[in-house]
Amino acid sequence: MEGYSNREKNDLEIDGDKEHSVSMLREPFLVRNRKNNTSQIAIVGANTCPIESLDYEIAENELFKQDWRSRKKAEIFQYVVLKWTLALFIGLGTGLVGFFNNLAIENIAGFKLLVTNNLMLKDKYYQAFATYAGCNVVLAIAAAALCAYVAPAAAGSGIPEVKAYLNGVDAPSILAPATLFVKIFGSIFGVAAGFVVGKEGPMVHTGACIASFLGQGGSRKYHLTWKWLRYFKNDRDRRDLITCGSAAGVAAAFRAPVGGVLFALEEAASWWRSALLWRTFFTTAVVAVVLRSLVEFCRTGKCGLFGQGGLIMFDVNSTKATYSTPDLLAVMFLGVIGGVFGSFYNYCVDKALRTYSIINERGPSFKILLVIVISLLTSCCSYGLPWLSQCIPCPPHLAEQCPTESRSGNFKNFQCPPNHYNNLASLFFNTNDDAIRILFTSGSEKEFHLSTLLVFFVAIFCLGIVTYGIAVPSGLFIPVILAGASYGRLVGTLLGPLSNLDVGLFALLGAASFLGGTMRMTVSLCVILLELTNDLLMLPLMMLVLLISKSVADIFNKGVYDQIMKIKGLPYMETHAEPYMRHLIASDVVSGPLISFSGVEKVGNILHVLRVTRHNGFPVIDEPPYSDAPELCGLVLRSHLLVLLKGKKFTKQRVKTGSDIVRGFKAHDFAKAGSGKGVKLKDLEITEEEMEMYIDLHPIANTSPYTVVESMSLAKAAVLFRELGLRHLCVVSKTPGVRLSHCSYTC
């Protein structure tokens, strides 16, 4: 019997008449009336989804073997060189896009803040608010319109989608060229609009889209293709390139090349090997070099209002990182707070996403309306809350100007008289990167009232929740870092008499604790924050606070990206088996009927099966006279059958014609289609006469499919399925002489 994993059960329901007609086909070893004895324990754990899977397994058929045998050393060398060349291009492309994003955001947001600040200096407060809110709404509408009408898949962070793709989920349009375009410009407009979102998550998605675009040889749909990239038209090579792209995205967002590699290893990728590690490291190194060169160029003043913002680098190594036992206790307390707040934040984001999904399902106009409402709310909070703060006299002997007159700075005048500043406005009326930089400043240079930190934390915490889920590209890193740095500095101020640690270090550790509590990453976050702050002496405290916050948060719920994947219906196979799987064997979770083909099959039978099912693969079973006894010959893919049928290498007699097929096709004819259209069932034009002919499936059948015995533990089979990145797993019988009892697939 044939069983399907949780991913395709919803898609493969066939009505009774069709199922009956399929069962009438000749199916070796099929027990047609066998009942499904699947345990109800397994059904409880099922998570059905219509999204198809990727096929990371190499189809080792005759055409593939012939192609590899015919390749010369020069072609093999070209394949290896192309891998490294693509890694180079991915790094260059992601680095340039990352710099362009930051340059555009800093100039657009800087101009908006500069105009608003100039109006406020002239006491034109109502005009200032109208200008500020109007600019935010226009930018928000631009971002929302792109997401609503051009590429809906570009909304949100993009990290859950990339993580699901690397786990084997082929969700539609998540890496399309249109998604890449909207991700870049939507992120620019969304962040410049003042939303409490980051550009870091979208940068990961952007890097993955760039890698996918290059790896599939461009896009046939947009008439951008490169024939010399035909070697990479398979899911396995694309997976490696997209892993490099996701790492490059982190490196471009944080200027953290090593952190990018570790992020891909710890959070994004489900499959890893040493060769991939080298290429990923090379890609992030290219990103680091590109960004370094461009930042040096901008220091000459040729980048407009770029200033110190963007490409965040927080230098907090001016403080001494010496600590005692009370300091360690304070850090542990901060870790507990981060775990509690992080799990609560995830819970609230989950509820907000479920609520917004009801609104967004009503259509693009409702998506844009929701974005406008959140934009006005954010503008009111950013402009209105600083009025609650008191004016503070400028400290004497400052190296920088006070109050600040430019678009960025630590001392915003807002509504205060000359030589005074509003410290809450210094946080709200800046770009998010500048606000983080201010919070990380040591206490001797910048003092915040407790009420300021409390108001800012509550506002950012709530705005971050209500903003994520609207139709704009939005990352979670920056809101979480802002909120964590706020309560970290608040705790540092309260514990000042008991601890020797600087409040700036408390802000950094607070950000780390909140990141650990929401995202549940440890190693990669630790390295990213160390690369951001350029302070290696903080390593022990950073490790401690991340371990504690993650452990505490795991008690309550899962990480935010895991929750988002579940809400979006993206199935994800964990590294470990579920507990109920220990009580089941492989044959318990297969259902029928099994649909298979003979080695030489009638064209009409193949076409009928393709029409009435959506299965991705079919067992090929040889029978006498082609073999002494019925035996499993291999596995043939649906896409390969379509290509073979379109080629019309048919015969009137039921004979093997493998040599003719091998001569008539090339291996790249069966390569997976890119963004353009592959061969579809509707493209086939088969006559009634041809329906009665036969075709040899041996040359395109994968002769070495992965198989397990029916008595294997389901837990062990699931781990094998996940670790090898399989889409099909054949379950064979233990009974002598019966080679195949059922075949389990995931589509």
XYZ file of C-alpha atoms in Angstrom:
747
model
C 0.000 0.000 0.000
C 1.124 3.546 -0.531
C 1.414 5.989 2.364
C 1.968 9.675 2.338
C 3.510 11.887 4.966
C 1.604 14.642 6.681
C 2.584 17.224 4.076
C 0.476 15.853 1.216
C -2.513 14.071 2.700
C -4.787 17.044 2.106
C -3.661 17.326 -1.503
C -3.955 13.699 -2.485
C -7.579 12.963 -1.695
C -9.197 11.292 -4.678
C -12.917 10.724 -5.052
C -14.272 7.203 -4.945
C -14.681 6.747 -8.688
C -11.148 7.835 -9.477
C -9.647 5.735 -6.742
C -11.543 2.735 -8.034
C -10.334 3.347 -11.580
C -6.761 3.658 -10.394
C -7.049 0.423 -8.474
C -8.067 -1.344 -11.682
C -4.624 -0.691 -13.113
C -2.120 -3.496 -13.003
C -0.315 -3.013 -9.655
C 2.135 -5.736 -8.586
C 2.076 -6.747 -4.941
C -0.953 -4.596 -4.252
C -3.349 -5.966 -1.674
C -6.317 -3.963 -2.867
C -8.658 -4.544 0.026
C -6.155 -4.153 2.796
C -7.407 -1.976 5.653
C -5.454 0.933 7.068
C -4.312 -0.005 10.557
C -2.690 3.341 11.265
C -2.519 4.071 14.968
C -4.654 6.933 16.235
C -1.631 8.154 18.169
C 0.031 9.030 14.884
C -3.065 10.799 13.600
C -3.090 13.048 16.670
C 0.403 14.211 15.781
C -0.416 14.768 12.115
C 0.018 18.204 10.563
C -1.455 18.014 7.089
C -0.466 20.607 4.498
C -0.877 20.954 0.712
C 2.605 22.446 0.154
C 4.986 20.292 -1.847
C 8.419 19.175 -0.739
C 11.799 19.547 -2.358
C 13.626 16.500 -3.649
C 17.195 16.582 -2.356
C 17.925 12.998 -3.402
C 19.904 12.535 -6.607
C 18.004 10.382 -9.102
C 20.694 7.914 -10.103
C 19.139 6.698 -13.340
C 20.850 5.625 -16.538
C 20.822 9.115 -18.000
C 22.461 10.548 -14.890
C 25.124 7.848 -14.850
C 25.828 8.301 -18.542
C 26.146 12.048 -18.053
C 28.708 11.634 -15.273
C 30.652 9.018 -17.215
C 30.841 11.310 -20.222
C 32.065 14.323 -18.269
C 35.704 15.180 -18.735
C 38.004 16.459 -16.022
C 37.650 19.956 -17.429
C 33.857 19.821 -16.989
C 34.154 18.528 -13.428
C 36.631 21.320 -12.693
C 34.204 23.806 -14.257
C 31.437 22.552 -11.956
C 33.606 23.099 -8.859
C 34.747 26.537 -10.050
C 31.148 27.534 -10.751
C 30.181 26.658 -7.171
C 32.794 29.030 -5.780
C 32.019 31.649 -8.416
C 28.352 31.607 -7.461
C 29.342 31.926 -3.793
C 31.369 34.993 -4.790
C 28.465 36.513 -6.730
C 26.054 35.813 -3.873
C 28.385 37.608 -1.475
C 28.850 40.553 -3.843
C 25.146 40.836 -4.593
C 24.027 40.564 -0.974
C 26.686 43.012 0.202
C 25.685 45.589 -2.418
C 21.983 45.180 -1.665
C 22.649 45.441 2.085
C 24.578 48.662 1.617
C 21.939 50.064 -0.748
C 19.207 49.276 1.803
C 21.039 51.063 4.592
C 21.988 54.008 2.409
C 18.405 54.483 1.227
C 16.881 54.059 4.694
C 19.307 56.446 6.372
C 18.788 59.139 3.738
C 14.996 58.845 3.549
C 14.512 58.602 7.316
C 17.194 61.243 7.905
C 15.520 63.719 5.572
C 12.141 63.094 7.254
C 13.591 63.619 10.747
C 15.571 66.662 9.657
C 12.512 68.414 8.190
C 10.446 67.577 11.262
C 13.175 68.776 13.625
C 13.538 72.080 11.762
C 9.813 72.720 12.039
C 9.901 72.004 15.767
C 12.792 74.420 16.263
C 10.482 77.081 14.808
C 7.733 76.046 17.306
C 5.539 74.742 14.471
C 4.565 71.615 16.368
C 1.326 70.791 14.531
C 2.960 71.201 11.139
C 5.847 69.070 12.357
C 3.501 66.260 13.370
C 1.566 66.480 10.108
C 4.810 66.299 8.141
C 6.166 63.432 10.255
C 2.961 61.371 10.176
C 2.315 62.165 6.508
C 5.762 60.990 5.428
C 5.346 57.820 7.473
C 1.936 57.051 5.959
C 3.129 57.618 2.384
C 6.137 55.354 2.879
C 3.971 52.750 4.633
C 1.427 52.745 1.782
C 4.235 52.265 -0.746
C 5.581 49.260 1.169
C 2.113 47.788 1.711
C 1.072 48.225 -1.926
C 4.158 46.347 -3.102
C 3.450 43.475 -0.703
C -0.282 43.375 -1.314
C -0.290 43.553 -5.110
C 3.147 42.467 -6.371
C 4.532 39.822 -3.997
C 2.510 38.874 -0.886
C 5.232 36.350 0.025
C 7.600 39.273 0.744
C 5.654 40.374 3.843
C 7.107 39.599 7.240
C 10.598 38.565 8.202
C 11.288 35.871 5.640
C 13.446 33.834 8.009
C 10.666 31.273 8.699
C 10.209 30.793 4.942
C 13.941 30.326 4.348
C 14.159 27.944 7.289
C 11.233 25.904 5.936
C 12.745 25.837 2.437
C 16.045 24.518 3.736
C 14.064 21.901 5.643
C 12.581 20.702 2.348
C 9.397 22.744 1.856
C 8.772 24.185 -1.606
C 6.336 26.957 -0.691
C 5.224 28.931 -3.755
C 6.886 32.257 -4.658
C 8.993 32.591 -1.513
C 12.205 32.909 -3.551
C 10.810 34.369 -6.776
C 12.411 37.417 -8.476
C 9.294 39.484 -7.706
C 9.674 38.590 -4.025
C 13.296 39.736 -4.142
C 12.308 43.082 -5.669
C 9.545 43.730 -3.125
C 11.716 42.557 -0.245
C 14.385 45.140 -1.070
C 12.197 48.177 -1.687
C 9.444 47.201 0.740
C 12.007 46.881 3.517
C 13.428 50.312 2.659
C 10.022 51.976 2.742
C 8.853 50.075 5.830
C 11.874 50.839 8.004
C 12.079 54.452 6.775
C 8.373 54.819 7.635
C 9.280 54.586 11.313
C 7.729 51.184 11.987
C 9.208 49.261 14.888
C 10.697 46.696 12.548
C 14.176 45.748 11.431
C 15.786 45.162 8.078
C 17.856 42.207 9.322
C 15.264 39.452 8.840
C 14.377 40.690 5.339
C 18.095 40.765 4.517
C 18.301 37.016 5.232
C 15.377 36.456 2.872
C 16.969 38.796 0.312
C 20.242 36.864 0.388
C 18.349 33.598 -0.112
C 16.418 35.083 -3.067
C 19.640 36.294 -4.701
C 21.166 32.831 -4.278
C 18.060 31.150 -5.719
C 17.980 33.524 -8.685
C 21.620 32.868 -9.534
C 21.470 29.138 -8.807
C 18.543 28.390 -11.087
C 20.183 30.191 -13.987
C 17.998 33.271 -13.785
C 14.325 33.311 -14.659
C 12.690 32.065 -17.832
C 9.598 34.080 -16.988
C 11.547 37.343 -17.130
C 13.757 36.197 -20.043
C 16.873 36.097 -17.875
C 18.532 32.720 -18.205
C 22.087 31.415 -18.403
C 22.665 28.018 -20.010
C 26.055 27.578 -18.355
C 24.281 27.168 -15.006
C 22.455 23.998 -16.076
C 24.573 21.985 -13.609
C 22.704 23.596 -10.701
C 19.173 22.819 -11.834
C 18.509 20.476 -8.904
C 17.246 20.972 -5.388
C 20.452 19.793 -3.716
C 22.747 22.414 -5.257
C 20.134 25.128 -4.855
C 19.817 24.252 -1.182
C 23.558 24.765 -0.689
C 23.471 28.102 -2.502
C 20.465 29.331 -0.518
C 22.239 28.347 2.699
C 25.132 30.567 1.590
C 22.633 33.313 0.770
C 20.976 33.214 4.189
C 24.364 33.442 5.899
C 25.320 36.338 3.635
C 22.102 38.119 4.605
C 23.012 38.033 8.298
C 26.554 39.151 7.493
C 25.209 42.086 5.475
C 22.653 43.077 8.115
C 24.954 43.009 11.140
C 28.444 43.146 9.603
C 28.960 39.828 11.360
C 30.472 37.302 8.901
C 31.200 34.577 11.459
C 27.806 35.129 13.053
C 26.206 34.676 9.641
C 27.849 31.276 9.186
C 26.767 30.161 12.640
C 23.236 31.476 12.073
C 22.930 29.322 8.954
C 24.315 26.343 10.834
C 22.259 26.723 14.022
C 18.963 28.174 12.853
C 18.455 28.081 9.087
C 19.948 24.920 7.614
C 18.611 21.425 8.282
C 21.501 19.732 6.494
C 25.203 20.574 6.744
C 28.602 19.339 5.669
C 32.196 20.575 5.819
C 32.378 21.638 2.150
C 29.301 23.807 2.641
C 30.918 25.378 5.697
C 33.873 26.555 3.615
C 31.705 28.057 0.887
C 29.415 29.770 3.384
C 32.395 31.265 5.194
C 33.813 32.471 1.875
C 30.474 34.099 0.988
C 30.216 35.984 4.272
C 33.847 37.062 3.985
C 33.063 38.607 0.593
C 30.116 40.445 2.158
C 32.351 41.786 4.927
C 34.938 43.068 2.435
C 32.282 44.734 0.263
C 30.641 46.477 3.211
C 33.962 47.568 4.662
C 34.971 49.167 1.367
C 31.656 50.964 0.906
C 31.554 52.241 4.493
C 35.054 53.667 4.074
C 33.819 55.431 0.953
C 30.874 56.938 2.857
C 33.163 58.349 5.514
C 34.290 60.864 2.911
C 30.838 62.451 3.175
C 29.619 61.388 -0.278
C 26.657 59.329 0.975
C 24.276 62.120 1.946
C 22.764 61.659 5.404
C 24.279 58.213 5.922
C 26.235 59.391 8.972
C 26.899 56.736 11.606
C 23.581 54.999 11.085
C 23.004 51.768 9.252
C 25.326 48.790 9.151
C 25.157 48.898 12.914
C 28.363 48.655 14.879
C 28.066 49.426 18.581
C 31.396 50.112 20.214
C 30.979 49.385 23.935
C 34.488 48.146 24.639
C 35.392 51.398 26.382
C 33.984 50.022 29.632
C 35.805 47.512 31.807
C 34.240 44.069 31.831
C 35.393 43.053 35.294
C 32.733 41.363 37.371
C 32.206 39.768 40.768
C 29.677 37.389 42.306
C 26.956 40.062 42.708
C 27.441 40.937 39.058
C 26.925 37.307 38.021
C 23.751 37.133 40.095
C 22.501 40.299 38.408
C 23.240 38.804 34.985
C 21.423 35.594 35.909
C 18.441 37.657 37.018
C 18.541 39.454 33.681
C 18.538 36.105 31.892
C 15.422 34.976 33.766
C 13.659 38.236 32.908
C 14.632 37.814 29.260
C 13.254 34.274 29.173
C 9.933 35.322 30.688
C 9.543 38.422 28.524
C 10.681 36.518 25.428
C 8.129 33.745 25.827
C 5.385 36.310 26.531
C 6.441 38.276 23.449
C 6.168 35.121 21.329
C 2.721 34.428 22.763
C 1.533 37.937 21.899
C 3.026 37.799 18.382
C 1.210 34.506 17.832
C -2.127 36.073 18.810
C -1.480 39.180 16.701
C -0.630 37.102 13.618
C -3.782 35.018 13.963
C -5.862 38.187 14.287
C -4.217 39.901 11.330
C -4.666 36.823 9.151
C -8.438 37.310 9.402
C -8.075 40.913 8.208
C -5.505 40.190 5.512
C -7.657 37.448 3.995
C -10.236 40.064 3.025
C -8.014 41.399 0.252
C -5.224 43.839 -0.616
C -7.229 46.943 0.302
C -7.700 45.696 3.861
C -3.985 44.934 4.095
C -3.146 48.514 3.132
C -5.773 49.909 5.510
C -4.298 47.929 8.390
C -0.829 49.245 7.537
C -2.140 52.843 7.563
C -3.722 52.352 10.998
C -0.519 50.910 12.476
C 1.518 53.689 10.847
C -0.645 56.387 12.427
C -0.472 54.617 15.792
C 3.324 54.422 15.577
C 3.586 58.092 14.566
C 1.356 59.176 17.459
C 3.443 57.204 19.948
C 6.785 58.395 18.566
C 5.682 62.029 18.483
C 3.350 62.115 21.478
C 5.158 60.139 24.185
C 8.248 62.431 24.322
C 5.938 65.211 25.514
C 5.581 63.261 28.763
C 9.305 63.538 29.416
C 10.898 66.404 31.289
C 13.536 68.648 29.759
C 17.056 68.020 31.040
C 19.887 70.579 31.056
C 22.736 69.741 28.726
C 25.725 68.268 30.613
C 28.835 70.436 30.571
C 32.053 69.519 28.761
C 30.390 67.390 26.082
C 32.328 66.357 23.013
C 29.195 66.536 20.839
C 26.692 69.302 20.336
C 23.809 69.656 22.808
C 21.037 69.948 21.881
C 21.458 68.074 18.609
C 20.535 70.018 15.487
C 21.243 67.350 12.882
C 18.950 64.421 12.082
C 20.791 62.079 14.506
C 22.378 62.490 17.889
C 22.069 61.720 21.586
C 20.493 65.009 22.650
C 17.251 65.846 20.866
C 15.828 69.270 21.701
C 12.222 68.465 20.783
C 10.036 70.970 22.693
C 12.679 71.954 25.239
C 14.194 75.430 25.687
C 17.760 76.187 24.545
C 20.565 74.191 26.208
C 18.088 71.475 27.238
C 17.224 68.126 25.704
C 14.492 65.497 25.868
C 15.980 62.050 26.471
C 12.794 60.202 25.473
C 12.783 62.081 22.171
C 16.425 61.078 21.725
C 15.206 57.483 21.585
C 11.956 57.895 19.655
C 13.070 60.592 17.220
C 16.000 58.634 15.847
C 16.415 55.696 13.534
C 16.271 52.353 15.301
C 20.014 51.813 14.836
C 20.826 55.158 16.448
C 18.439 54.435 19.323
C 20.253 51.154 20.017
C 23.591 52.926 19.846
C 22.381 55.463 22.417
C 21.099 52.765 24.788
C 24.436 50.949 24.589
C 26.360 54.121 25.493
C 28.154 53.979 28.847
C 26.469 55.653 31.806
C 29.079 58.335 32.231
C 28.166 59.765 28.819
C 24.400 59.412 28.852
C 21.962 59.266 31.765
C 18.358 58.128 31.384
C 15.571 58.566 33.887
C 13.896 55.345 34.993
C 10.548 56.615 33.741
C 12.062 57.225 30.295
C 13.378 53.689 30.041
C 10.114 52.208 31.323
C 7.941 54.176 28.875
C 10.235 53.371 25.965
C 10.305 49.663 26.822
C 6.522 49.366 27.086
C 6.001 51.323 23.873
C 8.551 49.325 21.839
C 7.322 46.021 23.285
C 3.711 46.754 22.303
C 4.476 48.396 18.956
C 6.745 45.518 17.995
C 3.883 43.076 18.606
C 1.181 45.008 16.729
C 3.506 45.846 13.827
C 4.694 42.334 13.020
C 2.161 40.666 10.767
C 1.130 43.658 8.678
C 1.809 43.615 4.935
C 5.343 45.055 4.992
C 8.737 43.330 5.091
C 9.586 43.397 8.770
C 12.312 41.861 10.886
C 12.181 41.004 14.566
C 15.818 41.509 15.517
C 15.720 45.296 15.932
C 12.463 45.511 17.985
C 13.728 42.772 20.271
C 17.148 44.394 20.673
C 15.528 47.774 21.407
C 13.162 46.361 24.024
C 15.869 44.201 25.602
C 18.356 47.064 25.764
C 15.690 49.231 27.424
C 14.887 46.879 30.277
C 18.546 45.873 30.533
C 19.565 49.488 31.101
C 16.626 49.884 33.476
C 17.772 46.888 35.552
C 21.341 48.177 35.441
C 20.238 51.541 36.777
C 18.233 49.926 39.603
C 21.102 47.607 40.546
C 23.710 50.316 40.257
C 24.565 50.330 44.009
C 24.970 46.507 44.002
C 26.784 45.916 40.725
C 30.003 47.219 39.230
C 28.877 46.629 35.639
C 28.196 49.657 33.494
C 24.588 50.342 32.501
C 25.636 50.169 28.840
C 26.782 46.585 29.405
C 23.489 45.851 31.135
C 21.713 47.173 28.042
C 23.752 44.822 25.858
C 23.073 41.843 28.117
C 19.384 42.762 28.252
C 19.234 42.728 24.464
C 20.967 39.336 24.462
C 18.548 37.935 27.026
C 15.489 39.082 25.084
C 16.913 37.716 21.823
C 17.573 34.373 23.484
C 14.076 34.329 24.958
C 12.329 35.018 21.656
C 14.481 33.329 19.019
C 15.995 30.505 21.122
C 19.401 30.744 19.470
C 22.586 30.685 21.519
C 25.885 30.272 19.672
C 25.035 32.396 16.632
C 23.452 35.180 18.710
C 26.440 35.245 21.011
C 28.881 35.675 18.135
C 26.672 38.196 16.296
C 26.439 40.412 19.380
C 30.152 40.135 20.046
C 30.903 41.135 16.459
C 28.394 43.991 16.747
C 29.896 45.391 19.928
C 33.547 44.579 19.280
C 33.905 43.435 22.878
C 35.284 39.910 23.339
C 35.595 40.378 27.111
C 31.798 40.095 27.353
C 31.834 36.502 26.097
C 31.336 34.698 29.465
C 28.487 36.967 30.538
C 26.888 36.767 27.084
C 26.990 32.982 27.119
C 25.509 32.857 30.611
C 22.605 35.192 29.879
C 21.739 33.452 26.586
C 21.744 29.984 28.128
C 19.523 31.067 31.014
C 17.051 33.037 28.885
C 16.650 30.199 26.372
C 16.210 27.586 29.103
C 13.573 29.654 30.886
C 11.665 30.488 27.700
C 11.632 26.865 26.530
C 9.484 26.042 29.536
C 6.585 28.081 28.123
C 6.575 27.833 24.319
C 8.660 27.441 21.165
C 10.818 29.989 19.399
C 9.147 32.777 17.464
C 10.199 31.463 14.042
C 8.825 28.001 14.827
C 5.517 29.542 15.838
C 5.353 31.661 12.687
C 6.015 28.606 10.508
C 3.152 26.794 12.191
C 0.775 29.734 11.695
C 1.727 30.030 8.021
C 1.166 26.320 7.500
C 4.771 25.552 6.653
C 5.482 21.958 7.799
C 8.813 21.476 9.521
C 10.516 18.207 10.391
C 12.377 18.463 13.681
C 15.763 16.885 14.211
C 14.290 14.523 16.794
C 11.377 12.145 16.494
C 8.130 12.764 18.331
C 7.534 10.604 21.430
C 4.543 8.781 19.914
C 6.742 7.518 17.072
C 8.540 5.186 19.468
C 5.374 3.088 19.712
C 4.891 2.694 15.951
C 6.627 0.949 13.092
C 6.975 2.137 9.496
C 4.129 -0.002 8.162
C 1.704 1.567 10.671
C 1.661 4.933 8.945
C 1.285 3.967 5.283
C -2.056 4.018 3.543
C -3.125 2.815 0.157
C -3.460 2.019 -2.546
C 0.061 1.692 -3.863
C 0.306 2.871 -7.465
C 3.259 1.475 -9.365
C 4.400 0.993 -12.946
C 6.013 -1.852 -14.803
C 9.445 -1.382 -16.287
C 7.781 -1.158 -19.727
C 4.408 0.499 -19.204
C 1.466 1.384 -21.435
C 1.287 5.113 -22.202
C -2.433 5.256 -21.431
C -1.886 3.833 -17.943
C 0.810 6.400 -17.166
C -1.284 9.288 -18.436
C -4.335 8.141 -16.477
C -2.360 7.877 -13.233
C -0.860 11.333 -13.736
C -4.332 12.765 -14.256
C -6.063 11.221 -11.258
C -3.234 11.584 -8.731
C -0.782 14.261 -7.658
C 1.885 11.860 -6.477
C 5.428 12.947 -7.129
C 7.011 9.505 -7.508
C 6.030 5.957 -8.405
C 7.765 2.608 -7.807
C 8.845 0.777 -10.966
C 8.561 -2.989 -10.644
C 9.938 -5.493 -13.152
C 7.994 -8.652 -13.796
C 8.669 -11.724 -15.924
C 9.895 -11.889 -18.666
C 12.103 -8.916 -17.731
C 13.149 -10.520 -14.458
C 13.032 -13.999 -12.957
C 10.651 -12.808 -10.258
C 8.849 -9.548 -9.500
C 11.352 -7.077 -8.079
C 11.681 -3.402 -7.322
C 13.518 -1.790 -10.228
C 13.541 1.743 -8.876
C 11.545 4.925 -8.472
C 10.416 7.251 -11.253
C 9.530 10.914 -10.691
C 6.407 12.593 -11.993
C 8.394 15.394 -13.653
C 10.581 12.845 -15.455
C 7.518 11.008 -16.733
C 6.139 14.238 -18.180
C 9.386 14.958 -20.021
C 9.540 11.365 -21.287
C 5.955 11.434 -22.519
C 6.511 14.719 -24.304
C 9.471 13.154 -26.123
C 7.155 10.392 -27.457
C 9.723 7.588 -27.559
C 6.902 5.032 -27.812
C 6.829 1.499 -29.233
C 3.936 -0.612 -30.405
C 5.389 -3.703 -28.762
C 6.140 -4.143 -25.067
C 9.930 -4.241 -25.401
C 12.871 -2.468 -23.782
C 14.101 0.549 -25.738
C 16.421 2.037 -23.148
C 19.286 2.616 -25.583
C 17.061 4.728 -27.850
C 15.899 6.840 -24.915
C 19.449 7.350 -23.660
C 20.462 8.541 -27.132
C 17.386 10.736 -27.522
C 17.617 12.605 -24.222
C 20.262 14.371 -22.180
C 20.441 14.445 -18.380
C 19.760 18.193 -18.269
C 16.468 17.622 -20.139
C 15.162 16.185 -16.868
C 16.597 18.969 -14.686
C 14.171 20.770 -12.437
C 12.607 23.852 -13.974
C 13.441 27.222 -12.459
C 11.073 30.146 -12.061
C 9.783 29.453 -15.581
C 7.326 26.714 -16.402
C 8.407 23.107 -16.688
C 6.484 20.469 -18.610
C 2.865 20.369 -17.437
C 0.306 17.625 -17.939
C -1.819 19.945 -20.068
C 1.145 20.448 -22.418
C 1.050 16.807 -23.520
C -0.654 15.978 -26.810
C -1.166 12.216 -26.870
C -3.361 10.639 -29.537
C -5.668 7.692 -29.004
C -3.298 5.479 -30.995
C -0.347 6.507 -28.846
C -2.335 5.729 -25.690
C -2.132 2.037 -26.618
C 1.638 2.123 -27.108
C 4.354 1.310 -24.578
C 7.321 3.185 -23.176
C 10.420 1.967 -21.359
C 10.834 3.530 -17.899
C 14.156 1.876 -17.026
C 16.421 4.716 -18.250
C 14.729 7.341 -16.053
C 14.070 5.189 -12.960
C 16.245 5.875 -9.910
C 17.720 2.413 -9.467
C 18.884 3.013 -5.889
C 15.980 4.497 -3.895
C 16.222 4.549 -0.111
C 14.289 1.663 1.448
C 13.519 0.470 4.964
C 11.927 -2.727 6.214
C 8.343 -2.503 7.366
C 9.269 -3.396 10.952
C 11.626 -0.434 11.401
C 10.714 1.937 14.222
C 8.859 4.979 12.926
C 11.120 7.187 15.035
C 14.214 5.768 13.337
C 12.615 6.045 9.893
C 11.647 9.672 10.534
C 15.180 10.598 11.595
C 16.572 8.861 8.501
C 14.041 10.658 6.316
C 14.962 14.043 7.746
C 18.723 13.689 7.936
C 19.012 12.521 4.326
C 16.595 15.157 3.065
C 14.360 12.605 1.376
C 11.076 13.037 -0.418
C 10.402 9.333 -0.949
C 11.060 6.368 1.287
C 10.103 2.848 0.203
C 8.914 0.455 2.880
C 9.667 -3.134 1.864
C 8.291 -6.337 3.283
C 10.245 -8.755 5.447
C 8.528 -11.715 3.789
C 10.910 -13.608 1.486
C 10.013 -13.263 -2.172
C 7.950 -10.137 -1.660
C 10.222 -7.245 -2.495
C 7.847 -4.312 -1.967
C 4.916 -4.089 0.368
C 4.321 -0.361 0.369
C 6.066 2.894 -0.404
C 5.883 6.018 1.687
C 6.193 9.400 0.039
C 6.088 13.017 0.956
C 5.062 15.562 -1.639
